[in-house]
Amino acid sequence: MTTETTAEQAQQELLDEFEMFDNWMDRYQYIIDMGKQLPAFPDEWKVDELKIQGCQSNVWMHHRLEGETLHFDAVSDAAIVSGLIAVLMRIYNDRRPADIRATNPHFMRDLGLDKHLSPTRSNGLNAMLERIYRVAEAEAAA
């Protein structure tokens, strides 16, 4: 029996954690703190091919297939966006492409991110999510 969480369980754990906070200032701070925990991102990966288009801040995302799972690394030069990357990584990183494609990103609505992020940050979050799904689609087809 495996103790790994599914993407759906990761979303639910995230929702449970956010329920601890009474207001959005605390939630934003928690997101920023999550971003500070991202692993180092090599400078040589900060290239145009890995840059996410549609983000107001600079965001780079690198991926590789490790066995049957997709591993993502990403970084941003903006604190809140780094936190959003950490949220996405928690849900989608190190999962099989089919599992990624089957995971509905309801956390955005359930956490209220769709209402509390600025339009440019929301567009950036959607652009990162689209990249994750596109990569998963390409790997599943390979």
CSV table of C-alpha atoms in Angstrom, one decimal:
chain,number,residue,atom,x,y,z
A,1,MET,CA,0.0,0.0,0.0
A,2,THR,CA,1.3,3.5,-0.9
A,3,THR,CA,1.1,6.5,1.3
A,4,GLU,CA,1.6,9.0,-1.5
A,5,THR,CA,-1.2,11.6,-1.8
A,6,THR,CA,-3.1,12.0,-5.0
A,7,ALA,CA,-3.5,15.4,-6.7
A,8,GLU,CA,-7.0,15.5,-5.4
A,9,GLN,CA,-5.9,14.8,-1.8
A,10,ALA,CA,-3.2,17.5,-2.2
A,11,GLN,CA,-5.9,20.0,-3.2
A,12,GLN,CA,-8.0,19.0,-0.2
A,13,GLU,CA,-5.1,19.4,2.2
A,14,LEU,CA,-4.4,22.8,0.8
A,15,LEU,CA,-8.0,23.8,1.3
A,16,ASP,CA,-7.9,22.5,4.9
A,17,GLU,CA,-4.8,24.6,5.6
A,18,PHE,CA,-6.3,27.8,4.3
A,19,GLU,CA,-9.3,27.4,6.5
A,20,MET,CA,-7.0,28.2,9.5
A,21,PHE,CA,-6.7,31.8,8.2
A,22,ASP,CA,-9.4,34.3,9.0
A,23,ASN,CA,-8.5,36.9,6.3
A,24,TRP,CA,-6.9,37.3,3.0
A,25,MET,CA,-3.8,39.1,4.3
A,26,ASP,CA,-2.9,36.0,6.3
A,27,ARG,CA,-3.6,33.8,3.3
A,28,TYR,CA,-1.4,35.9,1.0
A,29,GLN,CA,1.4,35.7,3.6
A,30,TYR,CA,1.0,31.9,3.8
A,31,ILE,CA,1.2,31.7,-0.1
A,32,ILE,CA,4.3,33.9,0.0
A,33,ASP,CA,5.9,31.7,2.7
A,34,MET,CA,5.2,28.6,0.6
A,35,GLY,CA,7.0,30.3,-2.3
A,36,LYS,CA,10.1,30.8,-0.1
A,37,GLN,CA,10.3,27.0,0.2
A,38,LEU,CA,10.7,26.4,-3.5
A,39,PRO,CA,13.9,24.5,-4.4
A,40,ALA,CA,16.7,26.4,-6.1
A,41,PHE,CA,16.2,27.0,-9.9
A,42,PRO,CA,19.4,26.9,-11.9
A,43,ASP,CA,20.2,30.1,-13.9
A,44,GLU,CA,20.8,28.1,-17.0
A,45,TRP,CA,17.1,27.2,-17.0
A,46,LYS,CA,16.1,30.9,-17.2
A,47,VAL,CA,15.8,30.8,-20.9
A,48,ASP,CA,13.1,32.0,-23.3
A,49,GLU,CA,11.9,28.5,-24.1
A,50,LEU,CA,11.1,27.8,-20.5
A,51,LYS,CA,9.6,31.2,-19.8
A,52,ILE,CA,5.8,31.3,-19.3
A,53,GLN,CA,4.1,33.8,-21.5
A,54,GLY,CA,1.1,35.6,-20.1
A,55,CYS,CA,2.6,36.3,-16.7
A,56,GLN,CA,3.2,39.9,-15.7
A,57,SER,CA,6.3,38.9,-13.7
A,58,ASN,CA,9.0,36.6,-14.9
A,59,VAL,CA,8.2,32.9,-14.5
A,60,TRP,CA,10.3,30.0,-15.8
A,61,MET,CA,9.2,26.3,-15.7
A,62,HIS,CA,11.4,23.3,-16.4
A,63,HIS,CA,10.1,19.8,-16.6
A,64,ARG,CA,11.4,16.3,-17.0
A,65,LEU,CA,10.0,12.8,-17.0
A,66,GLU,CA,11.3,10.7,-14.1
A,67,GLY,CA,10.2,7.2,-14.7
A,68,GLU,CA,6.4,7.4,-15.1
A,69,THR,CA,6.0,10.8,-13.3
A,70,LEU,CA,6.5,14.4,-14.4
A,71,HIS,CA,8.8,16.5,-12.3
A,72,PHE,CA,8.5,20.3,-12.5
A,73,ASP,CA,10.7,23.0,-11.3
A,74,ALA,CA,9.7,26.7,-11.5
A,75,VAL,CA,10.7,30.1,-10.2
A,76,SER,CA,9.4,33.7,-10.3
A,77,ASP,CA,10.9,37.0,-9.5
A,78,ALA,CA,7.7,38.0,-7.6
A,79,ALA,CA,6.9,36.7,-4.1
A,80,ILE,CA,3.2,36.1,-4.5
A,81,VAL,CA,3.8,34.3,-7.9
A,82,SER,CA,6.4,32.1,-6.3
A,83,GLY,CA,3.8,31.1,-3.8
A,84,LEU,CA,1.3,30.3,-6.5
A,85,ILE,CA,4.0,28.2,-8.1
A,86,ALA,CA,4.4,26.3,-4.8
A,87,VAL,CA,0.6,25.7,-4.7
A,88,LEU,CA,0.7,24.3,-8.3
A,89,MET,CA,3.8,22.2,-7.5
A,90,ARG,CA,2.1,20.7,-4.4
A,91,ILE,CA,-0.9,19.6,-6.5
A,92,TYR,CA,0.7,18.6,-9.8
A,93,ASN,CA,4.4,17.9,-9.3
A,94,ASP,CA,5.7,14.3,-9.4
A,95,ARG,CA,2.5,12.8,-10.8
A,96,ARG,CA,1.8,10.7,-13.8
A,97,PRO,CA,0.7,12.7,-16.9
A,98,ALA,CA,-2.7,10.9,-17.0
A,99,ASP,CA,-3.2,11.9,-13.3
A,100,ILE,CA,-2.3,15.5,-14.0
A,101,ARG,CA,-4.7,15.6,-17.0
A,102,ALA,CA,-7.5,14.1,-14.9
A,103,THR,CA,-7.2,16.6,-12.0
A,104,ASN,CA,-9.6,19.5,-12.1
A,105,PRO,CA,-8.0,22.6,-10.6
A,106,HIS,CA,-11.0,23.4,-8.4
A,107,PHE,CA,-8.6,24.7,-5.7
A,108,MET,CA,-8.6,28.1,-7.5
A,109,ARG,CA,-12.4,28.5,-7.0
A,110,ASP,CA,-12.5,26.7,-3.6
A,111,LEU,CA,-9.7,28.9,-2.1
A,112,GLY,CA,-11.2,32.0,-3.6
A,113,LEU,CA,-8.1,32.7,-5.7
A,114,ASP,CA,-10.3,33.4,-8.7
A,115,LYS,CA,-11.8,36.4,-6.7
A,116,HIS,CA,-8.8,37.6,-4.7
A,117,LEU,CA,-6.0,37.6,-7.3
A,118,SER,CA,-5.5,40.6,-9.5
A,119,PRO,CA,-6.5,39.9,-13.2
A,120,THR,CA,-2.8,39.8,-14.2
A,121,ARG,CA,-1.9,37.3,-11.4
A,122,SER,CA,-4.9,35.2,-12.3
A,123,ASN,CA,-3.8,35.2,-16.0
A,124,GLY,CA,-0.4,34.2,-14.9
A,125,LEU,CA,-1.7,31.3,-12.7
A,126,ASN,CA,-3.8,30.1,-15.6
A,127,ALA,CA,-0.8,30.3,-18.0
A,128,MET,CA,1.3,28.2,-15.6
A,129,LEU,CA,-1.6,25.7,-15.3
A,130,GLU,CA,-1.9,25.5,-19.1
A,131,ARG,CA,1.8,24.8,-19.4
A,132,ILE,CA,1.5,21.9,-16.8
A,133,TYR,CA,-1.5,20.4,-18.7
A,134,ARG,CA,0.2,20.9,-22.1
A,135,VAL,CA,3.3,19.1,-20.9
A,136,ALA,CA,1.2,16.3,-19.4
A,137,GLU,CA,-0.7,16.0,-22.7
A,138,ALA,CA,2.5,15.8,-24.7
A,139,GLU,CA,4.1,13.2,-22.4
A,140,ALA,CA,1.0,11.1,-22.3
A,141,ALA,CA,0.9,11.1,-26.2
A,142,ALA,CA,4.6,10.2,-26.4
